[in-house]
Coordinates of C-alpha atoms in Angstrom, one line a residue:
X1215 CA 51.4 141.5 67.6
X1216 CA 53.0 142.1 63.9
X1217 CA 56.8 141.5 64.5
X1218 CA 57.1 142.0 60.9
X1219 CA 55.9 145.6 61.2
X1220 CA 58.1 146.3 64.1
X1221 CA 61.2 144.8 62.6
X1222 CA 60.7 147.8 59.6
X1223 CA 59.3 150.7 61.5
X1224 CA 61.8 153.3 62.2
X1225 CA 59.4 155.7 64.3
X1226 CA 60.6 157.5 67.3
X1227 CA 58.3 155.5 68.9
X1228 CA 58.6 151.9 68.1
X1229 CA 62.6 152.3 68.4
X1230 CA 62.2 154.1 72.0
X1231 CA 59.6 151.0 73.2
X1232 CA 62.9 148.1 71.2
X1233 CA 65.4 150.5 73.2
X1234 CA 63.3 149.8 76.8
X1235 CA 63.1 146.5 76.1
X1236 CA 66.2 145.6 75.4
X1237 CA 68.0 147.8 78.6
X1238 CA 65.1 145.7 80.4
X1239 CA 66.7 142.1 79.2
X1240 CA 70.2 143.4 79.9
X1241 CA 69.1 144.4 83.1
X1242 CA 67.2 141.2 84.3
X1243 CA 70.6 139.2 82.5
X1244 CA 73.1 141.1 84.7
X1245 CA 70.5 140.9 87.7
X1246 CA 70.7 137.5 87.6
X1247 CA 74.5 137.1 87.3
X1248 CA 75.3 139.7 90.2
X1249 CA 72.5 137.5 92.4
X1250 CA 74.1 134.3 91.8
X1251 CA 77.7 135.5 91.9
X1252 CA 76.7 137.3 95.2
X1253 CA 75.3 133.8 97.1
X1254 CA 77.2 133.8 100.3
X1255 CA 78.2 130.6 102.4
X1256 CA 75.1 129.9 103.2
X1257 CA 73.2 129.9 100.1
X1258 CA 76.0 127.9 98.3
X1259 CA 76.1 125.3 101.2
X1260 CA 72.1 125.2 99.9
X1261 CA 72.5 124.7 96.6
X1262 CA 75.1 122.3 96.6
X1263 CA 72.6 120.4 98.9
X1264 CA 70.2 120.8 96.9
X1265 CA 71.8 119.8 93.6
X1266 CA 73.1 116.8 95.1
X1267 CA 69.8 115.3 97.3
X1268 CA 68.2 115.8 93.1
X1269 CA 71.0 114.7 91.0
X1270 CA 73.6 112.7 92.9
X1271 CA 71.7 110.4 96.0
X1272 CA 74.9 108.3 95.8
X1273 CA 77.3 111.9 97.0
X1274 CA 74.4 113.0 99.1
X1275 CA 74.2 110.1 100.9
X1276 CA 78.2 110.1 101.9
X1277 CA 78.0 113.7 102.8
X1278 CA 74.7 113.4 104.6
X1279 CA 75.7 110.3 106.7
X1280 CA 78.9 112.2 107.8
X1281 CA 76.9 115.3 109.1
X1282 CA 74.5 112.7 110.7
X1283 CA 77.3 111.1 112.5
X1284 CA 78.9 113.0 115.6
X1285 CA 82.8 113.4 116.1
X1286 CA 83.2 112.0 119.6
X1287 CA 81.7 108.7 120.9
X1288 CA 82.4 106.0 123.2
X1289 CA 82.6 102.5 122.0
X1290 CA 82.0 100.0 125.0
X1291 CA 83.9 101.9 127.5
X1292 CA 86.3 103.9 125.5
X1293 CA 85.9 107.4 124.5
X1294 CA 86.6 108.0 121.0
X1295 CA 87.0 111.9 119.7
X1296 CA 87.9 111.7 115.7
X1297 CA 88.3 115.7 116.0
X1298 CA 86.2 118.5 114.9
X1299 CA 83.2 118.9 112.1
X1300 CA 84.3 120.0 108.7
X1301 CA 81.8 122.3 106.7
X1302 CA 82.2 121.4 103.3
X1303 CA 82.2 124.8 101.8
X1304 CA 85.5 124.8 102.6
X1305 CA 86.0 123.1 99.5
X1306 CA 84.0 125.0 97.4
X1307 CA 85.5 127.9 95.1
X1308 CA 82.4 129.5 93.3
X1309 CA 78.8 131.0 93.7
X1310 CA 77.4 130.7 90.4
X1311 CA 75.5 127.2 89.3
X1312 CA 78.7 126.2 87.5
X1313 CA 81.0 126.4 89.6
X1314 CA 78.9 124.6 92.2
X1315 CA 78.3 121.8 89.8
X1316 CA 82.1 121.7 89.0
X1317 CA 83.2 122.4 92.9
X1318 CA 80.9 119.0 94.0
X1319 CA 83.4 115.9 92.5
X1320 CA 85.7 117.5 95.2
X1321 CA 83.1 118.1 97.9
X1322 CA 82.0 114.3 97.5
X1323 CA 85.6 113.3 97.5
X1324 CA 86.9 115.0 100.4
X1325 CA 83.8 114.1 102.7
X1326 CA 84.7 110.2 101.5
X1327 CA 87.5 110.8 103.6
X1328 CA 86.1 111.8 106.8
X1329 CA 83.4 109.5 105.9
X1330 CA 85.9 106.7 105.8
X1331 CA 87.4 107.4 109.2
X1332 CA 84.1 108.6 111.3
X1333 CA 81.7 106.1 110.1
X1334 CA 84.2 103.5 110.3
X1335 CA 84.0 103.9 114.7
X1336 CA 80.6 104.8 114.2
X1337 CA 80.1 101.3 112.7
X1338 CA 82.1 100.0 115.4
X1339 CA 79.6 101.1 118.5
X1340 CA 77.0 98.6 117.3
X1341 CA 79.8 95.4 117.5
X1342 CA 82.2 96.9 120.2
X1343 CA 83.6 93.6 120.9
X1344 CA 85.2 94.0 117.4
X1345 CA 87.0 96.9 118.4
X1346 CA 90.8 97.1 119.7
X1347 CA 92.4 100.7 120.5
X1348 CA 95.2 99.9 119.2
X1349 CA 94.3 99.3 115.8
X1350 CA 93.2 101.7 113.0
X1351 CA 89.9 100.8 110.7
X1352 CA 88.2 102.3 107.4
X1353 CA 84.7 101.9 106.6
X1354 CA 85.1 101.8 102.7
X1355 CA 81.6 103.4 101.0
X1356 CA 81.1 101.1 98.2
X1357 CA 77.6 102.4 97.1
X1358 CA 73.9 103.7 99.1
X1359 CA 73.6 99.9 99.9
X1360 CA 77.5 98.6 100.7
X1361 CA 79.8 100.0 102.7
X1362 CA 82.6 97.7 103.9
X1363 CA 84.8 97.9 107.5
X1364 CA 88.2 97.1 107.2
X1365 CA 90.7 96.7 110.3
X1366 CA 94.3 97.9 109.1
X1367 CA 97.0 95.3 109.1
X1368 CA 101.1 97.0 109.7
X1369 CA 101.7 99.0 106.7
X1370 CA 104.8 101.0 105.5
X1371 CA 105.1 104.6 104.2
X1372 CA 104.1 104.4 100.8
X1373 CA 107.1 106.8 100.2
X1374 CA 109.0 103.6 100.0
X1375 CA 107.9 102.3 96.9
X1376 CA 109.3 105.3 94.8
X1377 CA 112.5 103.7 93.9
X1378 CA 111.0 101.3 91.9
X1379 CA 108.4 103.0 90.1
X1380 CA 110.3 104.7 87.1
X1381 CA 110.3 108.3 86.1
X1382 CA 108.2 108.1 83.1
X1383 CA 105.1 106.3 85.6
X1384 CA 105.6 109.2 87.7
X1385 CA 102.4 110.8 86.8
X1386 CA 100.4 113.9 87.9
X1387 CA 99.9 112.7 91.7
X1388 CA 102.7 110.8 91.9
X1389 CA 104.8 113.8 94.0
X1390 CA 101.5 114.2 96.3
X1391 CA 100.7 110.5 97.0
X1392 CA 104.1 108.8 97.2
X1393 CA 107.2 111.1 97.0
X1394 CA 107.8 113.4 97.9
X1395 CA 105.1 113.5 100.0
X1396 CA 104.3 114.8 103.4
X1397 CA 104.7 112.9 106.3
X1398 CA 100.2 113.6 107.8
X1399 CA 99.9 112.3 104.2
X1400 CA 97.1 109.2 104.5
X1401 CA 99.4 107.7 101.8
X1402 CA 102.3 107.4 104.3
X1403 CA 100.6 107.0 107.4
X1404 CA 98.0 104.2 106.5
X1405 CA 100.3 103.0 103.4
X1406 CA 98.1 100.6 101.0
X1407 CA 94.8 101.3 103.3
X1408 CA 95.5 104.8 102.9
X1409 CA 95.9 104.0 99.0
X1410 CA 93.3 102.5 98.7
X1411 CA 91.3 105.4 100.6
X1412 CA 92.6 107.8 97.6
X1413 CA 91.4 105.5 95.0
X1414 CA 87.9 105.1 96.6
X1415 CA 87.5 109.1 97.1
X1416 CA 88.4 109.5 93.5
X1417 CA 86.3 107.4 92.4
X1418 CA 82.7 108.3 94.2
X1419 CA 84.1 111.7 93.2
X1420 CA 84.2 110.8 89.7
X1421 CA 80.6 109.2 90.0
X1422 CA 79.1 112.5 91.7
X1423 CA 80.3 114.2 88.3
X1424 CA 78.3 111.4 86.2
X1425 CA 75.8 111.7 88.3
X1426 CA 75.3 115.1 87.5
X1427 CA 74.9 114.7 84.0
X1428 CA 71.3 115.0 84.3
X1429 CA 71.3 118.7 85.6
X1430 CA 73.5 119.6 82.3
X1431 CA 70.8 118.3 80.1
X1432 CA 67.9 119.5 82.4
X1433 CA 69.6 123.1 84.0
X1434 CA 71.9 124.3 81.2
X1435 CA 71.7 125.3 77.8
X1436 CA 74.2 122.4 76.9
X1437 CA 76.9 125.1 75.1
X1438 CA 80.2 123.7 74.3
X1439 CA 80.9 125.3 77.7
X1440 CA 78.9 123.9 79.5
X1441 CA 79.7 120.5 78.1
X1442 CA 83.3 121.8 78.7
X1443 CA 82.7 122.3 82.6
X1444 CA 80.9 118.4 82.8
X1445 CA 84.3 117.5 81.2
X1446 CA 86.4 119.2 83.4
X1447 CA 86.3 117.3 87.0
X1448 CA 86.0 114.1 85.2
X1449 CA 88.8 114.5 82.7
X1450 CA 91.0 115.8 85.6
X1451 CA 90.1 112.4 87.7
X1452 CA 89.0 109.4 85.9
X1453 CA 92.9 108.6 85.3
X1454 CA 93.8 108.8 89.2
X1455 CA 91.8 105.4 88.4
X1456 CA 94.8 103.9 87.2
X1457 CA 97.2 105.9 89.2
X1458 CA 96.0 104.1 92.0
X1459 CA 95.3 100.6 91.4
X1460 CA 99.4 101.2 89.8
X1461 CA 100.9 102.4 93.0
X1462 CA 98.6 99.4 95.2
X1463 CA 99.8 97.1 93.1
X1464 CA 103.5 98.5 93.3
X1465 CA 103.2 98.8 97.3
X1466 CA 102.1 94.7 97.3
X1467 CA 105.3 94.1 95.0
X1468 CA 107.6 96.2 97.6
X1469 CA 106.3 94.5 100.5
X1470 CA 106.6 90.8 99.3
X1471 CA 110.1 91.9 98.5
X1472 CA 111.1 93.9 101.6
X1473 CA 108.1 93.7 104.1
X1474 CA 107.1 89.7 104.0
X1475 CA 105.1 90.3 107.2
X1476 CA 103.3 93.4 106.3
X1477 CA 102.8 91.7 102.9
X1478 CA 101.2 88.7 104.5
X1479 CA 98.9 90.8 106.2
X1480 CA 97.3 92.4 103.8
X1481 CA 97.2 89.2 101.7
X1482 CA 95.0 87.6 104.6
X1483 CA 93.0 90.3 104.9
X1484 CA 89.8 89.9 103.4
X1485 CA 88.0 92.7 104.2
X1486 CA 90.6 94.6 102.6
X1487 CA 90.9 92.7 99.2
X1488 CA 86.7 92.6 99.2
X1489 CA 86.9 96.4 99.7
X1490 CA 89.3 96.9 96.9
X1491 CA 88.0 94.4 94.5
X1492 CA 84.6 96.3 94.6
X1493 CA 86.2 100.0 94.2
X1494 CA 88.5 98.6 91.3
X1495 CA 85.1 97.3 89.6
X1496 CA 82.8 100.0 90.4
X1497 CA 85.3 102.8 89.2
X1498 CA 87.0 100.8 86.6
X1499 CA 83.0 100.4 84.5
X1500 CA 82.2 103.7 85.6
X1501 CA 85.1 105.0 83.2
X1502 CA 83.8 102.9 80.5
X1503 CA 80.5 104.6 80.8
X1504 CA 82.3 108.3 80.8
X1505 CA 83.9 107.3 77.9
X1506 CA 80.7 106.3 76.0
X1507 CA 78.9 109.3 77.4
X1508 CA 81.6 111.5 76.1
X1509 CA 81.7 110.2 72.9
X1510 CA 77.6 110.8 72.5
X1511 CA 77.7 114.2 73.4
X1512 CA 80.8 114.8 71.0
X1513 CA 78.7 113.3 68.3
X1514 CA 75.8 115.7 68.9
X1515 CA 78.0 118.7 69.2
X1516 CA 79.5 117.5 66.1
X1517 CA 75.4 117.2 64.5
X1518 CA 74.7 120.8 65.9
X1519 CA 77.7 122.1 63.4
X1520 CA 80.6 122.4 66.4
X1521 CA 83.9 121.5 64.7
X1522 CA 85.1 118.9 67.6
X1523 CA 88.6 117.2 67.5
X1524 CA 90.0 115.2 70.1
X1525 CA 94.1 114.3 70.4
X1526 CA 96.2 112.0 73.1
X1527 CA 96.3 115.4 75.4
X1528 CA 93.5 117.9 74.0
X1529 CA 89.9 117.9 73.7
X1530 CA 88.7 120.9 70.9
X1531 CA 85.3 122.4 70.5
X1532 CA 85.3 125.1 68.4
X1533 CA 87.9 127.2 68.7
X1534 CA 88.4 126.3 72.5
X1535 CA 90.4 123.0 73.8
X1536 CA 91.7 122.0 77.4
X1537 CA 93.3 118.4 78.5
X1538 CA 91.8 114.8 78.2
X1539 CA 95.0 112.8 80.4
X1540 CA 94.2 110.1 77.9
X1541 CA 98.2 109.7 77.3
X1542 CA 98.8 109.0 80.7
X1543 CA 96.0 106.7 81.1
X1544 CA 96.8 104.7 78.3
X1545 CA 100.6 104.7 79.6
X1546 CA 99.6 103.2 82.8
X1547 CA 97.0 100.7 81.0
X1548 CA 99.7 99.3 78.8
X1549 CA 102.1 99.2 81.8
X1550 CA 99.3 96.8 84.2
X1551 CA 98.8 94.7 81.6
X1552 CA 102.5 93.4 82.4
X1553 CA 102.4 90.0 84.2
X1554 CA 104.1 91.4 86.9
X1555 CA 101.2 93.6 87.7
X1556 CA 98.3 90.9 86.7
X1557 CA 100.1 88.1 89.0
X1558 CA 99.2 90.7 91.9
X1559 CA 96.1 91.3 90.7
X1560 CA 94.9 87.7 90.8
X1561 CA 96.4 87.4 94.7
X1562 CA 93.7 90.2 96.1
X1563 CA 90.6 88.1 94.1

């Protein structure tokens, strides 16, 4: 076909044929849109299965293992109900692709949860001689091939340790996690297992939105807004890296000043210290890979002709910018590198 021929006929013709082919696009584009906008609970529960079995087998296997495992079981000869099943579009917000993609860092995060709790008993069925009814225990997923059980030593609300945490280290989940709080908060009820349980859901959260990386390069036309929404759940939880590890580290200083016991137990308990040693790794070089990755695609955004500028709060592509947290990061990365904080750090080795 001569495009250059169409390109300068004006014929009634020719322009009719452009005109049909163009409402033909539109309508196939806005087709497409209304089809994936209209996906209901179902077919988003699909995808998001979907996209996470191809992209993320590290998420898919936490969220998998959880539907696997039932809610009520006995354990020797105790019954054991850990309450009802969850359906994890309930933390979803969107239909389209995007907001799947975006909607899965949480999906992966809050499943860690239950994972944490019901896997944890489900773990305990094949050792029942392990397991006392009066004690609580976490089964903390590490990666496909660790997961680590941890029985919970006496703990104290982790409300406690507000007064000596000062106002400028109050960051973003400080009001959530530690004061004000709510009482069914894990935080208050499990203190530093329950912690420690934040810090891990962040964290396999965070490495679900790595993980995904590949479908941006493979399913997207890698816009600046669609590098924008890769951004997005990491940038608004790579830092609870560091709000974490801060406020374990500020519980442990509390408790050897007000809770010697409770202190004590957590020091002997190795479990525990193995469990957090391996999350604090894990999540602490996963960061340093974000940050690389981040800085590559920035560079090639920059090599396609996108004006790109970063600050301590904002990101900008084009003429478009949204929040990096890197201030409060770095506040909370100078403030752990105080003895104080690195005398604790060598105790849970």
């Amino acid at each position: 076909m001569n495009y250059g021929l169409l390109k300068n006929d004006r014929s009634p013709y020719i322009m009719g044929w452009l005109k049909s082919v163009l409402i033909l696009l539109c309508t196939i584009q806005i087709t497409s849109t209304a089809y994936a906008q209209s996906r209901n609970r179902a077919q988003i529960k699909a995808r998001a299965w979907q996209l996470l079995k191809k992209y993320d087998p590290n998420g898919y296997a936490i969220v998998k293992a959880y539907y696997d495992t039932p809610a009520s079981f006995r354990i020797g000869k105790t019954s054991v109900s850990l309450g009802s099943n969850i359906d994890f579009v309930a933390f979803m917000n969107g239909a389209t692709d995007a907001d799947i993609a975006k909607d899965l860092n949480t999906v992966v995060h809050e499943i860690c949860h239950l994972y944490t709790q019901r896997l944890a008993y489900q773990t305990l069925r094949k050792t029942p001689h392990l397991y006392n009814r009066n004690k609580h225990y976490s089964l903390f997923f590490i990666h496909t091939q660790q997961s680590i059980l941890v029985t919970q030593t006496q703990t104290f609300p982790s409300k406690e340790i507000a007064q000596i945490v000062p106002k400028d280290l109050q960051t973003f989940r400080f009001a959530t996690y530690i004061s004000p709080s709510q009482k069914s908060q894990g935080t208050q009820l499990e203190g530093v297992y329950g912690l420690l349980d934040e810090l891990n859901a962040y964290y396999q959260g965070a490495k679900n939105s790595m993980n995904l990386y590949n479908y941006y390069t493979k399913e997207t036309k890698q816009t600046p807004a669609d590098w924008f929404n890769f951004f997005a759940e990491l940038d608004a939880t790579y830092y609870a890296y560091l709000e974490f590890k801060f406020y374990i580290l500020k519980y442990m200083i509390w408790a050897k000043k007000r809770h010697q016991l409770v202190y004590m137990g957590i020091l002997g308990n190795h479990s525990f210290k193995k469990a957090y040693n391996a999350i604090d790794k894990g999540f602490g070089e996963l960061i340093e890979q974000y940050f690389a990755l981040r800085k590559k695609i920035l560079n090639q955004l920059k090599e396609k002709g996108h004006k790109v500028r970063e600050t301590e709060r904002y990101t900008f592509i084009d003429n478009r910018g949204r929040g990096n947290f890197r201030k409060p990061y770095q506040l909370l990365k100078t403030e752990l590198a105080k003895p104080e904080y690195q005398q604790v750090m060598r105790l849970l080795k």
